[in-house]
PDB file of C-alpha atoms in Angstrom:
ATOM      1  CA  UNK A 274       0.000   0.000   0.000  1.00 36.00           C
ATOM      2  CA  UNK A 275       1.305   3.442  -0.843  1.00 37.00           C
ATOM      3  CA  UNK A 276       2.172   5.566   2.161  1.00 39.00           C
ATOM      4  CA  UNK A 277      -0.624   8.096   2.617  1.00 39.00           C
ATOM      5  CA  UNK A 278       1.637  10.341   4.657  1.00 35.00           C
ATOM      6  CA  UNK A 279       3.452  11.134   1.418  1.00 36.00           C
ATOM      7  CA  UNK A 280       0.543  13.405   0.521  1.00 39.00           C
ATOM      8  CA  UNK A 281       1.368  16.912   1.607  1.00 38.00           C
ATOM      9  CA  UNK A 282      -0.752  18.578   4.215  1.00 36.00           C
ATOM     10  CA  UNK A 283      -0.423  20.929   7.148  1.00 34.00           C
ATOM     11  CA  UNK A 284       3.285  21.477   7.641  1.00 33.00           C
ATOM     12  CA  UNK A 285       4.300  18.288   5.787  1.00 40.00           C
ATOM     13  CA  UNK A 286       6.602  18.677   2.826  1.00 39.00           C
ATOM     14  CA  UNK A 287       7.212  16.918  -0.483  1.00 36.00           C
ATOM     15  CA  UNK A 288      10.570  17.727  -2.037  1.00 35.00           C
ATOM     16  CA  UNK A 289      10.518  21.032  -0.194  1.00 38.00           C
ATOM     17  CA  UNK A 290       7.041  21.946  -1.461  1.00 41.00           C
ATOM     18  CA  UNK A 291       4.263  22.596   1.030  1.00 46.00           C
ATOM     19  CA  UNK A 292       0.797  22.040  -0.439  1.00 43.00           C
ATOM     20  CA  UNK A 293      -0.704  24.567   1.966  1.00 43.00           C
ATOM     21  CA  UNK A 294       2.114  27.057   1.591  1.00 46.00           C
ATOM     22  CA  UNK A 295       0.980  30.644   1.151  1.00 46.00           C
ATOM     23  CA  UNK A 296       3.219  33.597   0.538  1.00 53.00           C
ATOM     24  CA  UNK A 297       3.524  36.604   2.816  1.00 55.00           C
ATOM     25  CA  UNK A 298       1.665  38.603   0.153  1.00 65.00           C
ATOM     26  CA  UNK A 299      -1.639  36.896   0.974  1.00 68.00           C
ATOM     27  CA  UNK A 300      -4.079  39.421   2.367  1.00 66.00           C
ATOM     28  CA  UNK A 301      -1.568  42.230   1.851  1.00 78.00           C
ATOM     29  CA  UNK A 302      -3.277  45.309   0.326  1.00 88.00           C
ATOM     30  CA  UNK A 303      -2.855  45.217  -3.428  1.00 93.00           C
ATOM     31  CA  UNK A 304      -1.784  48.523  -4.963  1.00 95.00           C
ATOM     32  CA  UNK A 305      -1.404  47.812  -8.666  1.00 97.00           C
ATOM     33  CA  UNK A 306      -1.656  45.216 -11.418  1.00 98.00           C
ATOM     34  CA  UNK A 307       1.456  44.871 -13.555  1.00 98.00           C
ATOM     35  CA  UNK A 308       1.030  43.387 -17.032  1.00 98.00           C
ATOM     36  CA  UNK A 309       4.357  41.884 -18.038  1.00 98.00           C
ATOM     37  CA  UNK A 310       5.798  41.693 -21.544  1.00 97.00           C
ATOM     38  CA  UNK A 311       3.517  41.714 -24.574  1.00 97.00           C
ATOM     39  CA  UNK A 312       0.320  41.579 -22.493  1.00 98.00           C
ATOM     40  CA  UNK A 313       0.146  45.374 -22.749  1.00 97.00           C
ATOM     41  CA  UNK A 314      -0.842  44.860 -26.394  1.00 98.00           C
ATOM     42  CA  UNK A 315      -3.715  42.505 -25.552  1.00 98.00           C
ATOM     43  CA  UNK A 316      -6.689  44.852 -25.274  1.00 98.00           C
ATOM     44  CA  UNK A 317      -8.965  42.199 -23.755  1.00 98.00           C
ATOM     45  CA  UNK A 318      -6.493  41.520 -20.944  1.00 98.00           C
ATOM     46  CA  UNK A 319      -5.903  45.252 -20.393  1.00 98.00           C
ATOM     47  CA  UNK A 320      -9.634  45.918 -20.046  1.00 98.00           C
ATOM     48  CA  UNK A 321     -10.086  42.885 -17.780  1.00 98.00           C
ATOM     49  CA  UNK A 322      -7.280  44.171 -15.544  1.00 98.00           C
ATOM     50  CA  UNK A 323      -8.929  47.590 -15.310  1.00 97.00           C
ATOM     51  CA  UNK A 324     -12.156  45.902 -14.148  1.00 97.00           C
ATOM     52  CA  UNK A 325     -10.380  45.053 -10.884  1.00 97.00           C
ATOM     53  CA  UNK A 326     -10.353  48.698  -9.801  1.00 96.00           C
ATOM     54  CA  UNK A 327      -6.581  48.962  -9.348  1.00 97.00           C
ATOM     55  CA  UNK A 328      -4.047  51.034 -11.295  1.00 97.00           C
ATOM     56  CA  UNK A 329      -2.686  49.047 -14.233  1.00 98.00           C
ATOM     57  CA  UNK A 330       0.987  49.432 -15.122  1.00 98.00           C
ATOM     58  CA  UNK A 331       3.105  47.849 -17.829  1.00 98.00           C
ATOM     59  CA  UNK A 332       6.594  46.410 -17.708  1.00 97.00           C
ATOM     60  CA  UNK A 333       8.794  44.397 -20.026  1.00 96.00           C
ATOM     61  CA  UNK A 334      10.068  42.200 -17.190  1.00 95.00           C
ATOM     62  CA  UNK A 335       8.363  43.351 -13.984  1.00 95.00           C
ATOM     63  CA  UNK A 336      11.755  43.509 -12.312  1.00 92.00           C
ATOM     64  CA  UNK A 337      11.268  47.106 -11.147  1.00 94.00           C
ATOM     65  CA  UNK A 338       8.417  45.877  -8.922  1.00 95.00           C
ATOM     66  CA  UNK A 339       9.958  42.516  -7.951  1.00 93.00           C
ATOM     67  CA  UNK A 340       9.614  41.846  -4.229  1.00 91.00           C
ATOM     68  CA  UNK A 341       6.725  44.291  -3.846  1.00 93.00           C
ATOM     69  CA  UNK A 342       3.902  42.479  -2.066  1.00 93.00           C
ATOM     70  CA  UNK A 343       1.425  45.125  -3.216  1.00 95.00           C
ATOM     71  CA  UNK A 344       1.973  44.372  -6.912  1.00 97.00           C
ATOM     72  CA  UNK A 345      -0.027  41.687  -8.705  1.00 97.00           C
ATOM     73  CA  UNK A 346       1.957  40.402 -11.677  1.00 98.00           C
ATOM     74  CA  UNK A 347       0.247  38.988 -14.751  1.00 98.00           C
ATOM     75  CA  UNK A 348       2.528  36.814 -16.887  1.00 98.00           C
ATOM     76  CA  UNK A 349       1.957  34.494 -19.825  1.00 97.00           C
ATOM     77  CA  UNK A 350       4.394  31.735 -18.842  1.00 96.00           C
ATOM     78  CA  UNK A 351       4.434  29.922 -15.512  1.00 97.00           C
ATOM     79  CA  UNK A 352       8.034  28.790 -15.840  1.00 95.00           C
ATOM     80  CA  UNK A 353      11.516  30.213 -16.167  1.00 95.00           C
ATOM     81  CA  UNK A 354      13.697  32.536 -14.051  1.00 95.00           C
ATOM     82  CA  UNK A 355      11.351  35.544 -14.305  1.00 94.00           C
ATOM     83  CA  UNK A 356       8.340  33.606 -13.027  1.00 96.00           C
ATOM     84  CA  UNK A 357      10.403  32.080 -10.215  1.00 95.00           C
ATOM     85  CA  UNK A 358      11.648  35.528  -9.193  1.00 94.00           C
ATOM     86  CA  UNK A 359       8.290  37.304  -9.240  1.00 95.00           C
ATOM     87  CA  UNK A 360       6.373  34.633  -7.307  1.00 94.00           C
ATOM     88  CA  UNK A 361       8.732  34.724  -4.329  1.00 92.00           C
ATOM     89  CA  UNK A 362       7.002  37.644  -2.600  1.00 91.00           C
ATOM     90  CA  UNK A 363       4.198  38.696  -4.940  1.00 95.00           C
ATOM     91  CA  UNK A 364       0.948  37.296  -6.280  1.00 96.00           C
ATOM     92  CA  UNK A 365       1.316  36.049  -9.867  1.00 97.00           C
ATOM     93  CA  UNK A 366      -1.672  35.404 -12.131  1.00 98.00           C
ATOM     94  CA  UNK A 367      -2.131  34.175 -15.666  1.00 98.00           C
ATOM     95  CA  UNK A 368      -3.973  36.485 -18.098  1.00 98.00           C
ATOM     96  CA  UNK A 369      -6.802  33.964 -18.348  1.00 98.00           C
ATOM     97  CA  UNK A 370      -7.611  34.541 -14.669  1.00 98.00           C
ATOM     98  CA  UNK A 371      -8.318  38.220 -15.377  1.00 98.00           C
ATOM     99  CA  UNK A 372     -10.518  37.353 -18.357  1.00 98.00           C
ATOM    100  CA  UNK A 373     -12.470  34.762 -16.372  1.00 98.00           C
ATOM    101  CA  UNK A 374     -12.908  37.114 -13.404  1.00 97.00           C
ATOM    102  CA  UNK A 375     -14.125  39.936 -15.645  1.00 97.00           C
ATOM    103  CA  UNK A 376     -16.620  37.608 -17.316  1.00 96.00           C
ATOM    104  CA  UNK A 377     -17.947  36.480 -13.931  1.00 96.00           C
ATOM    105  CA  UNK A 378     -17.755  39.960 -12.338  1.00 97.00           C
ATOM    106  CA  UNK A 379     -15.653  38.684  -9.436  1.00 97.00           C
ATOM    107  CA  UNK A 380     -12.368  39.879  -7.889  1.00 96.00           C
ATOM    108  CA  UNK A 381      -9.175  38.003  -8.688  1.00 96.00           C
ATOM    109  CA  UNK A 382      -8.336  35.186  -6.232  1.00 94.00           C
ATOM    110  CA  UNK A 383      -5.739  36.073  -3.611  1.00 93.00           C
ATOM    111  CA  UNK A 384      -4.611  32.707  -2.256  1.00 89.00           C
ATOM    112  CA  UNK A 385      -0.980  33.728  -1.862  1.00 89.00           C
ATOM    113  CA  UNK A 386       0.197  31.425  -4.651  1.00 94.00           C
ATOM    114  CA  UNK A 387       0.307  31.600  -8.465  1.00 97.00           C
ATOM    115  CA  UNK A 388      -2.940  30.876 -10.313  1.00 98.00           C
ATOM    116  CA  UNK A 389      -2.947  30.371 -14.075  1.00 98.00           C
ATOM    117  CA  UNK A 390      -6.684  29.889 -14.608  1.00 98.00           C
ATOM    118  CA  UNK A 391      -9.907  29.088 -12.760  1.00 97.00           C
ATOM    119  CA  UNK A 392     -10.535  25.686 -14.342  1.00 96.00           C
ATOM    120  CA  UNK A 393     -10.611  24.050 -10.891  1.00 96.00           C
ATOM    121  CA  UNK A 394     -11.851  26.969  -8.821  1.00 95.00           C
ATOM    122  CA  UNK A 395     -14.000  25.708  -5.948  1.00 95.00           C
ATOM    123  CA  UNK A 396     -12.685  22.134  -6.107  1.00 97.00           C
ATOM    124  CA  UNK A 397     -11.127  20.511  -3.039  1.00 97.00           C
ATOM    125  CA  UNK A 398      -8.839  17.588  -3.863  1.00 97.00           C
ATOM    126  CA  UNK A 399      -7.212  14.791  -1.886  1.00 96.00           C
ATOM    127  CA  UNK A 400      -4.444  12.634  -3.337  1.00 97.00           C
ATOM    128  CA  UNK A 401      -3.866   9.007  -2.482  1.00 95.00           C
ATOM    129  CA  UNK A 402      -1.621   6.114  -3.462  1.00 94.00           C
ATOM    130  CA  UNK A 403       1.211   8.058  -5.109  1.00 94.00           C
ATOM    131  CA  UNK A 404       4.648   6.582  -4.489  1.00 92.00           C
ATOM    132  CA  UNK A 405       6.680   9.102  -6.476  1.00 94.00           C
ATOM    133  CA  UNK A 406       7.129  12.321  -4.527  1.00 94.00           C
ATOM    134  CA  UNK A 407       8.290  14.250  -7.583  1.00 95.00           C
ATOM    135  CA  UNK A 408       5.176  13.200  -9.502  1.00 96.00           C
ATOM    136  CA  UNK A 409       2.941  14.132  -6.580  1.00 96.00           C
ATOM    137  CA  UNK A 410       4.635  17.518  -6.285  1.00 95.00           C
ATOM    138  CA  UNK A 411       3.967  18.214  -9.969  1.00 96.00           C
ATOM    139  CA  UNK A 412       0.293  17.273  -9.648  1.00 97.00           C
ATOM    140  CA  UNK A 413      -0.085  19.447  -6.550  1.00 96.00           C
ATOM    141  CA  UNK A 414       1.343  22.419  -8.414  1.00 96.00           C
ATOM    142  CA  UNK A 415      -0.967  21.906 -11.385  1.00 97.00           C
ATOM    143  CA  UNK A 416      -3.971  21.680  -9.051  1.00 97.00           C
ATOM    144  CA  UNK A 417      -3.038  24.958  -7.398  1.00 97.00           C
ATOM    145  CA  UNK A 418      -2.251  26.643 -10.721  1.00 98.00           C
ATOM    146  CA  UNK A 419      -5.807  25.853 -11.830  1.00 97.00           C
ATOM    147  CA  UNK A 420      -7.359  27.250  -8.658  1.00 97.00           C
ATOM    148  CA  UNK A 421      -8.071  24.080  -6.679  1.00 97.00           C
ATOM    149  CA  UNK A 422      -7.448  23.583  -2.974  1.00 95.00           C
ATOM    150  CA  UNK A 423      -5.598  20.485  -1.752  1.00 95.00           C
ATOM    151  CA  UNK A 424      -6.228  18.729   1.549  1.00 94.00           C
ATOM    152  CA  UNK A 425      -4.291  16.028   3.361  1.00 90.00           C
ATOM    153  CA  UNK A 426      -6.998  14.960   5.795  1.00 89.00           C
ATOM    154  CA  UNK A 427     -10.189  13.589   4.286  1.00 91.00           C
ATOM    155  CA  UNK A 428     -13.433  15.406   5.094  1.00 88.00           C
ATOM    156  CA  UNK A 429     -16.729  14.437   3.503  1.00 87.00           C
ATOM    157  CA  UNK A 430     -17.947  18.004   4.069  1.00 88.00           C
ATOM    158  CA  UNK A 431     -15.251  19.653   1.958  1.00 94.00           C
ATOM    159  CA  UNK A 432     -13.581  17.170  -0.415  1.00 96.00           C
ATOM    160  CA  UNK A 433     -15.029  17.234  -3.937  1.00 96.00           C
ATOM    161  CA  UNK A 434     -12.597  14.909  -5.776  1.00 95.00           C
ATOM    162  CA  UNK A 435     -10.065  12.189  -5.003  1.00 95.00           C
ATOM    163  CA  UNK A 436      -7.088  11.724  -7.334  1.00 96.00           C
ATOM    164  CA  UNK A 437      -5.852   8.170  -6.888  1.00 95.00           C
ATOM    165  CA  UNK A 438      -2.958   6.089  -8.145  1.00 93.00           C
ATOM    166  CA  UNK A 439      -3.881   3.021  -6.100  1.00 89.00           C
ATOM    167  CA  UNK A 440      -7.095   1.378  -4.874  1.00 88.00           C
ATOM    168  CA  UNK A 441      -5.663   0.025  -1.619  1.00 86.00           C
ATOM    169  CA  UNK A 442      -6.026   3.128   0.532  1.00 90.00           C
ATOM    170  CA  UNK A 443      -8.445   4.479   3.109  1.00 92.00           C
ATOM    171  CA  UNK A 444      -9.093   7.646   1.105  1.00 94.00           C
ATOM    172  CA  UNK A 445     -10.007   5.625  -1.966  1.00 94.00           C
ATOM    173  CA  UNK A 446     -12.435   3.485   0.044  1.00 93.00           C
ATOM    174  CA  UNK A 447     -14.013   6.529   1.703  1.00 93.00           C
ATOM    175  CA  UNK A 448     -14.411   8.339  -1.602  1.00 94.00           C
ATOM    176  CA  UNK A 449     -15.963   5.263  -3.183  1.00 93.00           C
ATOM    177  CA  UNK A 450     -18.380   4.806  -0.273  1.00 93.00           C
ATOM    178  CA  UNK A 451     -19.430   8.469  -0.329  1.00 94.00           C
ATOM    179  CA  UNK A 452     -19.756   8.659  -4.141  1.00 93.00           C
ATOM    180  CA  UNK A 453     -17.025  11.275  -4.359  1.00 94.00           C
ATOM    181  CA  UNK A 454     -15.563  11.220  -7.898  1.00 93.00           C
ATOM    182  CA  UNK A 455     -12.296   9.268  -8.015  1.00 94.00           C
ATOM    183  CA  UNK A 456     -10.047  10.501 -10.800  1.00 94.00           C
ATOM    184  CA  UNK A 457      -6.852   9.289 -12.393  1.00 93.00           C
ATOM    185  CA  UNK A 458      -3.863  11.618 -12.621  1.00 94.00           C
ATOM    186  CA  UNK A 459      -4.649  12.014 -16.326  1.00 94.00           C
ATOM    187  CA  UNK A 460      -7.604  14.154 -15.268  1.00 95.00           C
ATOM    188  CA  UNK A 461      -5.203  16.837 -14.049  1.00 96.00           C
ATOM    189  CA  UNK A 462      -2.820  16.426 -16.973  1.00 96.00           C
ATOM    190  CA  UNK A 463      -5.673  16.683 -19.478  1.00 95.00           C
ATOM    191  CA  UNK A 464      -7.020  19.781 -17.734  1.00 96.00           C
ATOM    192  CA  UNK A 465      -3.595  21.422 -17.876  1.00 97.00           C
ATOM    193  CA  UNK A 466      -3.372  20.620 -21.587  1.00 96.00           C
ATOM    194  CA  UNK A 467      -6.508  22.804 -21.986  1.00 96.00           C
ATOM    195  CA  UNK A 468      -5.153  25.553 -19.722  1.00 96.00           C
ATOM    196  CA  UNK A 469      -5.496  28.309 -22.336  1.00 96.00           C
ATOM    197  CA  UNK A 470      -9.177  27.636 -23.062  1.00 96.00           C
ATOM    198  CA  UNK A 471     -11.264  30.188 -21.177  1.00 94.00           C
ATOM    199  CA  UNK A 472     -14.498  28.163 -21.179  1.00 93.00           C
ATOM    200  CA  UNK A 473     -12.969  24.749 -20.555  1.00 93.00           C
ATOM    201  CA  UNK A 474     -14.772  22.764 -17.833  1.00 88.00           C
ATOM    202  CA  UNK A 475     -12.812  20.226 -15.835  1.00 92.00           C
ATOM    203  CA  UNK A 476     -16.051  18.686 -14.536  1.00 87.00           C
ATOM    204  CA  UNK A 477     -17.687  18.159 -17.932  1.00 85.00           C
ATOM    205  CA  UNK A 478     -19.063  14.732 -18.806  1.00 82.00           C
ATOM    206  CA  UNK A 479     -16.429  14.288 -21.510  1.00 80.00           C
ATOM    207  CA  UNK A 480     -13.637  14.880 -18.987  1.00 84.00           C
ATOM    208  CA  UNK A 481     -15.161  12.484 -16.482  1.00 74.00           C
ATOM    209  CA  UNK A 482     -15.597   9.864 -19.168  1.00 68.00           C
ATOM    210  CA  UNK A 483     -11.911  10.074 -20.070  1.00 62.00           C
ATOM    211  CA  UNK A 484     -10.377  10.174 -16.650  1.00 66.00           C
ATOM    212  CA  UNK A 485     -12.795   9.002 -13.953  1.00 65.00           C
ATOM    213  CA  UNK A 486     -12.065   5.536 -12.646  1.00 63.00           C
ATOM    214  CA  UNK A 487     -13.853   2.749 -10.843  1.00 55.00           C
ATOM    215  CA  UNK A 488     -12.645  -0.475  -9.303  1.00 51.00           C
ATOM    216  CA  UNK A 489     -13.732  -2.287 -12.433  1.00 40.00           C
ATOM    217  CA  UNK A 490     -11.068  -0.473 -14.440  1.00 41.00           C
ATOM    218  CA  UNK A 491      -8.173  -1.388 -12.199  1.00 38.00           C
ATOM    219  CA  UNK A 492      -5.425  -3.808 -13.079  1.00 31.00           C
ATOM    220  CA  UNK A 493      -5.781  -7.111 -11.260  1.00 23.00           C
ATOM    221  CA  UNK A 494      -2.271  -7.363  -9.867  1.00 26.00           C
ATOM    222  CA  UNK A 495      -0.744  -7.591  -6.428  1.00 27.00           C
ATOM    223  CA  UNK A 496      -1.993  -4.915  -3.975  1.00 31.00           C
ATOM    224  CA  UNK A 497       1.475  -3.410  -3.616  1.00 32.00           C
ATOM    225  CA  UNK A 498       1.546  -2.435  -7.281  1.00 32.00           C
ATOM    226  CA  UNK A 499      -2.086  -1.801  -8.201  1.00 33.00           C
ATOM    227  CA  UNK A 500      -2.267   0.835 -10.932  1.00 37.00           C
ATOM    228  CA  UNK A 501      -5.109   2.116 -13.070  1.00 34.00           C
ATOM    229  CA  UNK A 502      -5.217   1.092 -16.682  1.00 33.00           C
ATOM    230  CA  UNK A 503      -5.923   3.637 -19.406  1.00 34.00           C
ATOM    231  CA  UNK A 504      -8.929   1.708 -20.653  1.00 27.00           C
TER     232      UNK A 504
END
């Protein structure tokens, strides 16, 4: 059986990554939105930024505001040295977040961590059965980038989805008993592949049909190495 304690929660860590980690910028008064790079030429993003009621500034790199907790950076790419630098002390959003917030007439999410889109906004996920810490860390990041919350302890009142890599775990059994959707990791990977689609729904029937799993779809092998098939 995979060690459930490998799932990050509370102050637990996976490869130095804390699933519940929030930056010191969370809750800090936001003073401006900085559109980085070519986003200044995207009129839809500019107008969506202005809908947030904060001054909108433009920068080629954002470096002049780096470290400023009051600046919200909007960047196109969630990788590379610039992204790593800006996210250290500031909130970083993807342009799609601004477009989705403007469409829904809601403020941007301030969870103290980077958010690329709202594809999983409102979802609360538990992970179970993952043996590879590096793989789990990647899936945690993708969940957070798409607006989901991640929990270590199972609660039937809050958990909306279970992402499982093994059927021999307490969280899998609880999710199955409570009819909480149990998803394969491909659910997250497929959602991330659609990350630039504003109206993409991670809970659509087509997504569930591709990536939801049941016991009947599991490989019949020894419990220590049970894995889901792609069928």
